[in-house]
Short mmCIF file of C-alpha atoms and ligand atoms in Angstrom, two decimals:
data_model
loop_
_atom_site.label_atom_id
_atom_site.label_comp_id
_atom_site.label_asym_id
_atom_site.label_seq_id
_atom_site.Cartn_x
_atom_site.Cartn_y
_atom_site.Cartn_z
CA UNK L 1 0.00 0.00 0.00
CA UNK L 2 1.29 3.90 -0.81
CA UNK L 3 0.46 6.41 1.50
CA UNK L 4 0.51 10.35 0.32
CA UNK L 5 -0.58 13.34 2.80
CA UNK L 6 -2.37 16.13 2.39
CA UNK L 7 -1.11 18.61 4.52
CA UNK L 8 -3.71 21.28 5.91
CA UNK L 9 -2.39 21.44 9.72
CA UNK L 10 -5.11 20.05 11.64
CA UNK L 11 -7.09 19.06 8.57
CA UNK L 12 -4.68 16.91 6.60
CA UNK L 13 -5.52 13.51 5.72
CA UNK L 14 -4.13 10.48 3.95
CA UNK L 15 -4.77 8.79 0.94
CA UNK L 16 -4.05 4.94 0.64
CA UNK L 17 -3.57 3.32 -2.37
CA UNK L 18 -3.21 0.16 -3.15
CA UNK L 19 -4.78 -3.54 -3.99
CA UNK L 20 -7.90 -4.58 -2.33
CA UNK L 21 -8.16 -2.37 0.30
CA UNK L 22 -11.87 -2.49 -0.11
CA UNK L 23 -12.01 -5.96 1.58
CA UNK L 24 -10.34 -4.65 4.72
CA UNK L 25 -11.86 -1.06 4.56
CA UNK L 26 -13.65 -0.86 7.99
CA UNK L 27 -9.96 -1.12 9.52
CA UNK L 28 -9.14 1.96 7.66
CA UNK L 29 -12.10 3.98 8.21
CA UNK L 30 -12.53 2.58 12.04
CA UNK L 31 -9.40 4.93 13.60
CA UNK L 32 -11.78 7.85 12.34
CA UNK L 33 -14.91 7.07 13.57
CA UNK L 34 -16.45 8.75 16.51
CA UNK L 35 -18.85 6.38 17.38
CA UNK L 36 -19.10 3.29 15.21
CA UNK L 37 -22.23 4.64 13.05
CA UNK L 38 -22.34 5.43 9.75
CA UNK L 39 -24.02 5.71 6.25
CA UNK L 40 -22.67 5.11 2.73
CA UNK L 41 -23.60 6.34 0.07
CA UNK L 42 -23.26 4.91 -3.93
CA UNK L 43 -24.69 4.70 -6.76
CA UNK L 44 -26.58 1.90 -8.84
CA UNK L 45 -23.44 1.31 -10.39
CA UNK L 46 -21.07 0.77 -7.67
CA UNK L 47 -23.36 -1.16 -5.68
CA UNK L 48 -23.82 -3.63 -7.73
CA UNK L 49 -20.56 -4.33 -8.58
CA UNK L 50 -18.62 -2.97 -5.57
CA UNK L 51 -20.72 -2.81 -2.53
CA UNK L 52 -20.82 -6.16 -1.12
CA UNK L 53 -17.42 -6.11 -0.34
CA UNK L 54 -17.43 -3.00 1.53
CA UNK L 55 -20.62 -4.12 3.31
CA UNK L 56 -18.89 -7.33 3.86
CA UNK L 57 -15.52 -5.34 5.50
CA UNK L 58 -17.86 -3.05 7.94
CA UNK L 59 -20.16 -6.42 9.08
CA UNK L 60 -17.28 -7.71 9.86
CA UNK L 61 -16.40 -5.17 12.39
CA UNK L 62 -18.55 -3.50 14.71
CA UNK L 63 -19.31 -0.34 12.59
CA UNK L 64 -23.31 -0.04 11.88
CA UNK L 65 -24.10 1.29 8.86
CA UNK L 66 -26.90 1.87 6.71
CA UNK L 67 -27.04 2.20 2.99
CA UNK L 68 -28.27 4.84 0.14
CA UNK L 69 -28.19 4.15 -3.29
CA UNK L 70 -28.44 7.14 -5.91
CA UNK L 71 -29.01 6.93 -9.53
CA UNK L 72 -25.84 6.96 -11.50
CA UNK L 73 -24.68 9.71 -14.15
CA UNK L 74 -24.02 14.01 -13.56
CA UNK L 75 -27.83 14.35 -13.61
CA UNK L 76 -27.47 13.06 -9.96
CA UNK L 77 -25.50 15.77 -8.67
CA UNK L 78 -28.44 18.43 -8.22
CA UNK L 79 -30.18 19.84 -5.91
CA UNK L 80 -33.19 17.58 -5.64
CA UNK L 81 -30.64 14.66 -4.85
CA UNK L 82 -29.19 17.02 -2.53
CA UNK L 83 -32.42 17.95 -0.68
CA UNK L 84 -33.84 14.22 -0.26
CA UNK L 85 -30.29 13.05 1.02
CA UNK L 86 -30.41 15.38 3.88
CA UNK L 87 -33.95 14.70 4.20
CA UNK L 88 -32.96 10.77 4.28
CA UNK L 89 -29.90 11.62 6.50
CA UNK L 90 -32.28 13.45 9.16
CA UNK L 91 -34.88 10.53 9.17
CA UNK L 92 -31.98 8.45 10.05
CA UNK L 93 -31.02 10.84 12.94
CA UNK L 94 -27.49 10.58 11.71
CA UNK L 95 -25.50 12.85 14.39
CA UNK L 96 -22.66 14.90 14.66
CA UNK L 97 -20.39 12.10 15.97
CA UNK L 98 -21.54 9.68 12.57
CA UNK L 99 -19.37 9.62 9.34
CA UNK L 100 -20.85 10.02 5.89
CA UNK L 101 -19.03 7.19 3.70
CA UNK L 102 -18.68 8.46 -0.04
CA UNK L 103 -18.75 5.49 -2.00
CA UNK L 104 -18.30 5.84 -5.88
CA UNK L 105 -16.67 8.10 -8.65
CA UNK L 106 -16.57 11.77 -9.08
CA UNK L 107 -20.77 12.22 -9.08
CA UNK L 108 -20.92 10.65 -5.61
CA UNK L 109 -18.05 12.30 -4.45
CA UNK L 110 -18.87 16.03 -5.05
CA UNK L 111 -22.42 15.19 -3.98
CA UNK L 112 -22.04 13.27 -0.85
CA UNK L 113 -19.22 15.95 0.04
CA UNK L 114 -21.57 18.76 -0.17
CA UNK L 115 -24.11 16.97 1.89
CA UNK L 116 -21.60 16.28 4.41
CA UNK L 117 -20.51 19.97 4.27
CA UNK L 118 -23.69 20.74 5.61
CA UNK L 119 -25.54 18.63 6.97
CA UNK L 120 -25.89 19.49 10.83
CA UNK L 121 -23.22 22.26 9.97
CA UNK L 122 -20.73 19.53 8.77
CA UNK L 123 -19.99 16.01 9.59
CA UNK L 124 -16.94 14.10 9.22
CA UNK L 125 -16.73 11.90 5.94
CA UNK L 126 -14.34 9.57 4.32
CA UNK L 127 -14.30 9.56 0.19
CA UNK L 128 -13.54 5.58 -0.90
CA UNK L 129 -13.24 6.81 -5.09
CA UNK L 130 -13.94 4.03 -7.17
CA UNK L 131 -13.38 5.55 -10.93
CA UNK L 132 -10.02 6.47 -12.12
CA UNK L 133 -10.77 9.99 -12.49
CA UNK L 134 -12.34 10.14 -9.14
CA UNK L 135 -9.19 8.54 -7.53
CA UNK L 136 -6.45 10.71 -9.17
CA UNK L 137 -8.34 13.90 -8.82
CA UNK L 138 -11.90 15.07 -7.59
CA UNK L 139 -11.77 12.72 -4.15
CA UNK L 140 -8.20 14.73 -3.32
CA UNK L 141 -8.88 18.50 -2.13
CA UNK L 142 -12.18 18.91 -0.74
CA UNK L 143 -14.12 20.61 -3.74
CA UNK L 144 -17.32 19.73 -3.61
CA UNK L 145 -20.58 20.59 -5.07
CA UNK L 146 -23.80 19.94 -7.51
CA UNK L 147 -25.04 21.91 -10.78
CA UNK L 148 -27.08 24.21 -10.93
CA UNK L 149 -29.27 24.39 -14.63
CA UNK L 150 -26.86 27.12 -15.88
CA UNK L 151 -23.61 25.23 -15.23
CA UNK L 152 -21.27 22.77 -13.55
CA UNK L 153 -20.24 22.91 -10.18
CA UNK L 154 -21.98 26.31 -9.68
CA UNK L 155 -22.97 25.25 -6.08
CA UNK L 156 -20.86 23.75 -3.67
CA UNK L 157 -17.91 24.03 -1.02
CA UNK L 158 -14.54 23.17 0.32
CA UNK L 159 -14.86 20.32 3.12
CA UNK L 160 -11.85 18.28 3.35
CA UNK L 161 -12.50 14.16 3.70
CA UNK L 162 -10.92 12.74 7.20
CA UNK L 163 -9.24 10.12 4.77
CA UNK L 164 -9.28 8.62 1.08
CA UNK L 165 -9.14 4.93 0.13
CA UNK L 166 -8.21 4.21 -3.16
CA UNK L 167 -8.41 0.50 -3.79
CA UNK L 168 -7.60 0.25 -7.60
CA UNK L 169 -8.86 -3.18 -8.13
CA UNK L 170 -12.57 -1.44 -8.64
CA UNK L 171 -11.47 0.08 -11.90
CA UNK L 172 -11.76 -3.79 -13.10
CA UNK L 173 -15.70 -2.96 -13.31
CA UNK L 174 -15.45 0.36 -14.85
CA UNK L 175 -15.98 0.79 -18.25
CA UNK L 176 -13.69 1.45 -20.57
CA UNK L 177 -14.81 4.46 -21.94
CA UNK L 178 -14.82 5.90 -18.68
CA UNK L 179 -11.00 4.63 -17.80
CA UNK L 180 -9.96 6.19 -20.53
CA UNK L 181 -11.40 9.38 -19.21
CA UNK L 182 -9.97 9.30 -15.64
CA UNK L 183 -6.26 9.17 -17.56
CA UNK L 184 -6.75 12.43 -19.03
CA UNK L 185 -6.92 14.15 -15.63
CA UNK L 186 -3.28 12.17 -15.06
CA UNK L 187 -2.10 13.02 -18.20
CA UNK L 188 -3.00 16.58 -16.45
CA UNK L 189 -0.60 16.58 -13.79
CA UNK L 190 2.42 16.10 -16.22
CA UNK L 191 1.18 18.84 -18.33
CA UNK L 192 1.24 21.00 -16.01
CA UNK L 193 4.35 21.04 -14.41
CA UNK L 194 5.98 17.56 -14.19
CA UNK L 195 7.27 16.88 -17.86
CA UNK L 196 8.89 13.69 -16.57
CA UNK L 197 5.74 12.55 -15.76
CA UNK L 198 4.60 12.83 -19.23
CA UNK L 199 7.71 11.31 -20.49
CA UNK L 200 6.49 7.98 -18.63
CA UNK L 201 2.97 8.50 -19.17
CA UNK L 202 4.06 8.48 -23.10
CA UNK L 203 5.92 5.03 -22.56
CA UNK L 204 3.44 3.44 -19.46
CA UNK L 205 -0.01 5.15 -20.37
CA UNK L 206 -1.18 2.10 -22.71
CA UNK L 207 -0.70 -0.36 -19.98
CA UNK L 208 -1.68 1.69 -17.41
CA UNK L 209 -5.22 2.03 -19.29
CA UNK L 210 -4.76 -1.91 -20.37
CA UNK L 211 -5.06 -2.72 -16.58
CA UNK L 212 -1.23 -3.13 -15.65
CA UNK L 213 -1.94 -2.75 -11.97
CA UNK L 214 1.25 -1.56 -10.66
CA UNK L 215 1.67 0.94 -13.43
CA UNK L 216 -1.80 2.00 -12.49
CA UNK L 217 -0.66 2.13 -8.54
CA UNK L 218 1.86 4.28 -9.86
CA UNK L 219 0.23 6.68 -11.51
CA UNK L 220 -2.33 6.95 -8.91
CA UNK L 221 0.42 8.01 -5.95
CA UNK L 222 2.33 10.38 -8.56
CA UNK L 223 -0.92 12.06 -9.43
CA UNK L 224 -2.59 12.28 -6.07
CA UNK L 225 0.67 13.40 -4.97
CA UNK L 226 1.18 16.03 -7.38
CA UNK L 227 -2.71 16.94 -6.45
CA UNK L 228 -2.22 17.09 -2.29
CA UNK L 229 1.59 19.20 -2.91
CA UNK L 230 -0.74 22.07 -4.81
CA UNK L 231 -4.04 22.17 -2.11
CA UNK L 232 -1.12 22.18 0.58
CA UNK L 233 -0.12 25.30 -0.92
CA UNK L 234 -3.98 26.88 -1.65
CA UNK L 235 -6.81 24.75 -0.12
CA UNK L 236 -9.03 27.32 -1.18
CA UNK L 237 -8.06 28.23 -5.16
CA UNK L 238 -6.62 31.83 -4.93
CA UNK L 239 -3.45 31.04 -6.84
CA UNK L 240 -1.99 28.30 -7.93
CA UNK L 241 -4.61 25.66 -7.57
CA UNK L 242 -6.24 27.40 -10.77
CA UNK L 243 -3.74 25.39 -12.73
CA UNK L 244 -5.81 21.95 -12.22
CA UNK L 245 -7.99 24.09 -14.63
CA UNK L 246 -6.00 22.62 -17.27
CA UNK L 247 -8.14 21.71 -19.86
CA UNK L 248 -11.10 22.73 -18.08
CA UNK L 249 -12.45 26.49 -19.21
CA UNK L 250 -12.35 24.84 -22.80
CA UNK L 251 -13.69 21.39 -21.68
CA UNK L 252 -16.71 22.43 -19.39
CA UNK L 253 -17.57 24.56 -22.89
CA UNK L 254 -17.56 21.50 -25.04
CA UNK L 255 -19.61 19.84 -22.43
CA UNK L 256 -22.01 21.87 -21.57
CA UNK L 257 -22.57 22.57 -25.45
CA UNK L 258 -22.98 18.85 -25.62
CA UNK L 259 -25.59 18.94 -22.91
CA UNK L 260 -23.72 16.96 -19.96
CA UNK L 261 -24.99 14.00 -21.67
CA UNK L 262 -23.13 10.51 -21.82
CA UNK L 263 -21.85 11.22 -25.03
CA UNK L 264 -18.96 13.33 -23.76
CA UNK L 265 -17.44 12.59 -20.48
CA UNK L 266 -15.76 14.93 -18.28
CA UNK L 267 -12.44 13.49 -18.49
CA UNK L 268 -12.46 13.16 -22.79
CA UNK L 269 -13.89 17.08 -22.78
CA UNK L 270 -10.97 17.84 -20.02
CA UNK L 271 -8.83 15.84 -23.18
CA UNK L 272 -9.72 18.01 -25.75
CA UNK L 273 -9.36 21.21 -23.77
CA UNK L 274 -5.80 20.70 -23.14
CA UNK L 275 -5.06 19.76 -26.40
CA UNK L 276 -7.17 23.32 -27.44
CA UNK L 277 -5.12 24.74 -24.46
CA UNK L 278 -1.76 23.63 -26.09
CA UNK L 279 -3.31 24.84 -29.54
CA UNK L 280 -3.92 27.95 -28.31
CA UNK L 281 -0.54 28.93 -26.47
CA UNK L 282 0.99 28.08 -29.62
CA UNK L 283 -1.26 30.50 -31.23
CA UNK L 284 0.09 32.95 -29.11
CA UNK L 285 3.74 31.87 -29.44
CA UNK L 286 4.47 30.55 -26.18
CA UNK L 287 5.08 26.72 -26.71
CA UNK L 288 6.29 24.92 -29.42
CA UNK L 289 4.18 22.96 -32.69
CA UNK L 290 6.61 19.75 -31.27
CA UNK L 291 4.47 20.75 -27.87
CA UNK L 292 1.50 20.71 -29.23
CA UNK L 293 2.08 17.61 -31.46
CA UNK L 294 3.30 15.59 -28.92
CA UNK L 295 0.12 15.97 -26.65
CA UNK L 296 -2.03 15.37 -29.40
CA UNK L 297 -0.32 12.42 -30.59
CA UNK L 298 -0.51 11.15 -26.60
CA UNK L 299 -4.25 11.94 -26.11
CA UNK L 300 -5.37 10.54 -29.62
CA UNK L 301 -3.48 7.15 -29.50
CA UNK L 302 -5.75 6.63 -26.07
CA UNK L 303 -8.70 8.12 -26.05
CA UNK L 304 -12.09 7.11 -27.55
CA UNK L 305 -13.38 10.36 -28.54
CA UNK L 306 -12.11 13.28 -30.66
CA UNK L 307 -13.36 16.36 -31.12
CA UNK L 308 -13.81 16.46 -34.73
CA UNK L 309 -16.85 14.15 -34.16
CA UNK L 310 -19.11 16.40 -32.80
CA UNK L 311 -21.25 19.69 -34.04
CA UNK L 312 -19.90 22.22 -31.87
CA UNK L 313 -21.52 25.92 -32.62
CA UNK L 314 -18.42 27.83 -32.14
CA UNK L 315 -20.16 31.24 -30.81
CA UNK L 316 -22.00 28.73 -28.23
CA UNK L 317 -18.79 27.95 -26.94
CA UNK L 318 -17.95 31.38 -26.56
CA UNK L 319 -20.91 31.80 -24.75
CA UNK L 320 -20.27 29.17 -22.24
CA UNK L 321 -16.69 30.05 -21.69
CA UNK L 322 -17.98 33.71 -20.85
CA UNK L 323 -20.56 32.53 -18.55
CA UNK L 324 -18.39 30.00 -16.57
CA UNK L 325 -17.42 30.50 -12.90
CA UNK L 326 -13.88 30.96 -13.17
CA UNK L 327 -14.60 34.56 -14.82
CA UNK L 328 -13.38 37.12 -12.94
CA UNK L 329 -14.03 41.21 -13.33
CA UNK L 330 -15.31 40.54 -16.57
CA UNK L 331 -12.57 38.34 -17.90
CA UNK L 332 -11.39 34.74 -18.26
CA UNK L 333 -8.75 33.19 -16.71
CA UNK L 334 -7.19 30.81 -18.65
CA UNK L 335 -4.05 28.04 -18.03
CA UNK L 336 -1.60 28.44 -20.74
CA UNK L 337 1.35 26.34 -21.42
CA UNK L 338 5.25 27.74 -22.13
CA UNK L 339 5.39 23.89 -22.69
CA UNK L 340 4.94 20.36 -21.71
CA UNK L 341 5.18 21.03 -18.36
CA UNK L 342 5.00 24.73 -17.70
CA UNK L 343 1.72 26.04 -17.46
CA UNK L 344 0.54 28.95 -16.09
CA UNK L 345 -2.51 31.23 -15.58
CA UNK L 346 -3.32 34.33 -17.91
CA UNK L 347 -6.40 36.73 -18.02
CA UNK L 348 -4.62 38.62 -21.03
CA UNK L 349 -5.79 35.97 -24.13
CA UNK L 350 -7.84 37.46 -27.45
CA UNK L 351 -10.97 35.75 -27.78
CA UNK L 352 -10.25 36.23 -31.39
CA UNK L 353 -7.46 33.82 -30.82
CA UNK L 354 -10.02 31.31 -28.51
CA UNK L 355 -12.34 31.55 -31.09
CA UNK L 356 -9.90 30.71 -34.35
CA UNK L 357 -8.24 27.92 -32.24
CA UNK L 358 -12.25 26.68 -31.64
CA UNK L 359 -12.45 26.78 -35.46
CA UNK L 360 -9.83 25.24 -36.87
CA UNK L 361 -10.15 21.98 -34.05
CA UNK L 362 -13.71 21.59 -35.00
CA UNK L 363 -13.33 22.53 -38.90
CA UNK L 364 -15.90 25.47 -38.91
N1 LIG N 1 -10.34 19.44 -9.98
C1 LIG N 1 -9.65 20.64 -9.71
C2 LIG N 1 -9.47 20.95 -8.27
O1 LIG N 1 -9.78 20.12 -7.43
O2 LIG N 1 -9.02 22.00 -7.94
#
């Protein structure tokens, strides 16, 4: 098993990784529990392909638990889940002392941690991530929140977990599509300052999405490690946490053109917006073609989707990037790259420049 820290002072936590920790969870969550009572909560999904063994792990301890089952997909993470899980949570008389148990990928996650954010003015909860893209990025730091109908993640706050299990034996029930996905957020981390990192994702990222399990340990640590060294430094995105955005101004355009539907995933729209974000920086004369080749070439040997296949309306995705929440007095922030490995934040790009980078990706 690895072990990486966050380190907020009295908040910091650990992450475990490693092979079937699932089986013995309750002796990782049990040091954390208050009194031995708590409720998971997963979706349809994860419980029926993951559940039983972490039901089996706290029956075989002393912790009580009950269970809550959401539906599965981004439409869960709204505010009518929201309500009836604190309505459910309440019936239960769930107390201060209990511990919410996140149980699933990135929906869960940012759901369950807003819930536990608060409910009762905040309870103690422990994220077990079960997708890849949950694991390497949105169970490490404490963001949580729902959408709201005019955007992503509009609605939420920072509540840091007590701990995070990552057992990567669950990603042998997740579907491909959606492994692929989680590796663009690790392809992420190299990007953005680590371009060693990209260097071995470019020889180790076929196995690594091919199942090798120590390759996928691996990458796990290095990016969950790359994740907790940048909250350490600004829990609360002032600065330099901005440059997880990576990706993201362009991809939470593509997908909320696209709906939020199952057609794009976060992680292939988070894809495409880096290679757009490479595209663009070039534009502007700050990285190299070789830069922006390279990353392409990475992200298109892998993933499933492109962006070619889909009907974007460029001035839409104008539109969304001007409306999204990391606007600030009027302009857009966006993470640039000086090259593989050397990004940085910049409100000072020409949406002419956005919008002929837009074009010439999606041939309009
Ligand atoms: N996913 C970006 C962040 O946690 O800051």
């Amino acid at each position: 098993m690895q072990t990486t820290t966050v380190d907020l002072g009295s908040r910091s936590y650990e992450i475990l990784i490693g092979e079937n920790l699932l089986d013995d969870a309750a002796e990782y969550i049990l040091p954390f529990l208050k009194r031995k009572k708590t409720v998971i909560i997963t979706d349809e999904n994860v419980a029926k392909h993951q559940l039983p063994r972490l039901e089996r792990s706290l029956k075989g301890s002393d912790i009580s638990f009950d269970t809550v089952i959401v539906p599965a997909g981004e439409a869960t993470k709204s505010f009518t889940q929201f309500e009836s899980l604190l309505e459910q949570l309440i019936t239960m008389r769930l107390e201060r002392s209990d511990t919410i148990i996140a149980f699933g990928g990135g929906v869960v996650g940012d759901l369950v941690g807003f819930v536990a954010s608060v409910y009762l003015r905040g309870i103690n909860f422990i994220q077990i991530p079960t997708s890849l893209l949950a694991q390497v990025d949105s169970s490490v730091g404490g963001k949580t929140g729902i959408n709201s109908r005019q955007g992503k993640n509009l609605v939420g706050t920072f509540h840091q977990p007590q701990r995070v299990i990552i057992d990567v034996t669950s990603l042998d029930t997740l579907d491909h599509r959606h492994l692929i996905a989680g590796y663009a957020e690790i392809v992420k981390y190299g990007l953005i300052n680590d371009p060693e990192f990209f260097g071995w994702l470019e020889q180790n990222g076929e196995a690594l999405v091919g199942g090798n399990r120590n390759i996928q340990i691996d990458a796990i640590q290095k990016s969950c490690a790359a994740k907790a060294s940048i909250v350490a430094d600004d829990e609360k995105e002032a600065g330099v946490r901005a440059l997880l955005n990576l990706g993201h101004t362009f991809g939470h355009a593509l997908e909320a053109e696209n709906g939020y539907n199952d057609n794009l995933y976060h992680g292939e729209a988070v894809a495409m917006g880096c290679i757009l974000a490479f595209q663009l920086s070039y534009k502007m004369g700050l990285c190299t073609e070789q830069d922006v080749e390279r990353v392409e070439a990475h992200f298109k040997k892998l993933m499933v989707k492109d962006i070619s296949e889909y009907s974007f309306s460029i001035d839409n995705l104008l539109h969304n990037m001007m409306t999204d929440k990391k606007m600030a007095g009027g302009k857009l922030t966006f993470v640039l790259v000086r090259g593989i490995g050397h990004a940085f934040l910049s409100d000072a790009v020409d949406m002419n420049d956005v919008r002929a980078v837009l074009g010439d990706a999606t041939g309009r």
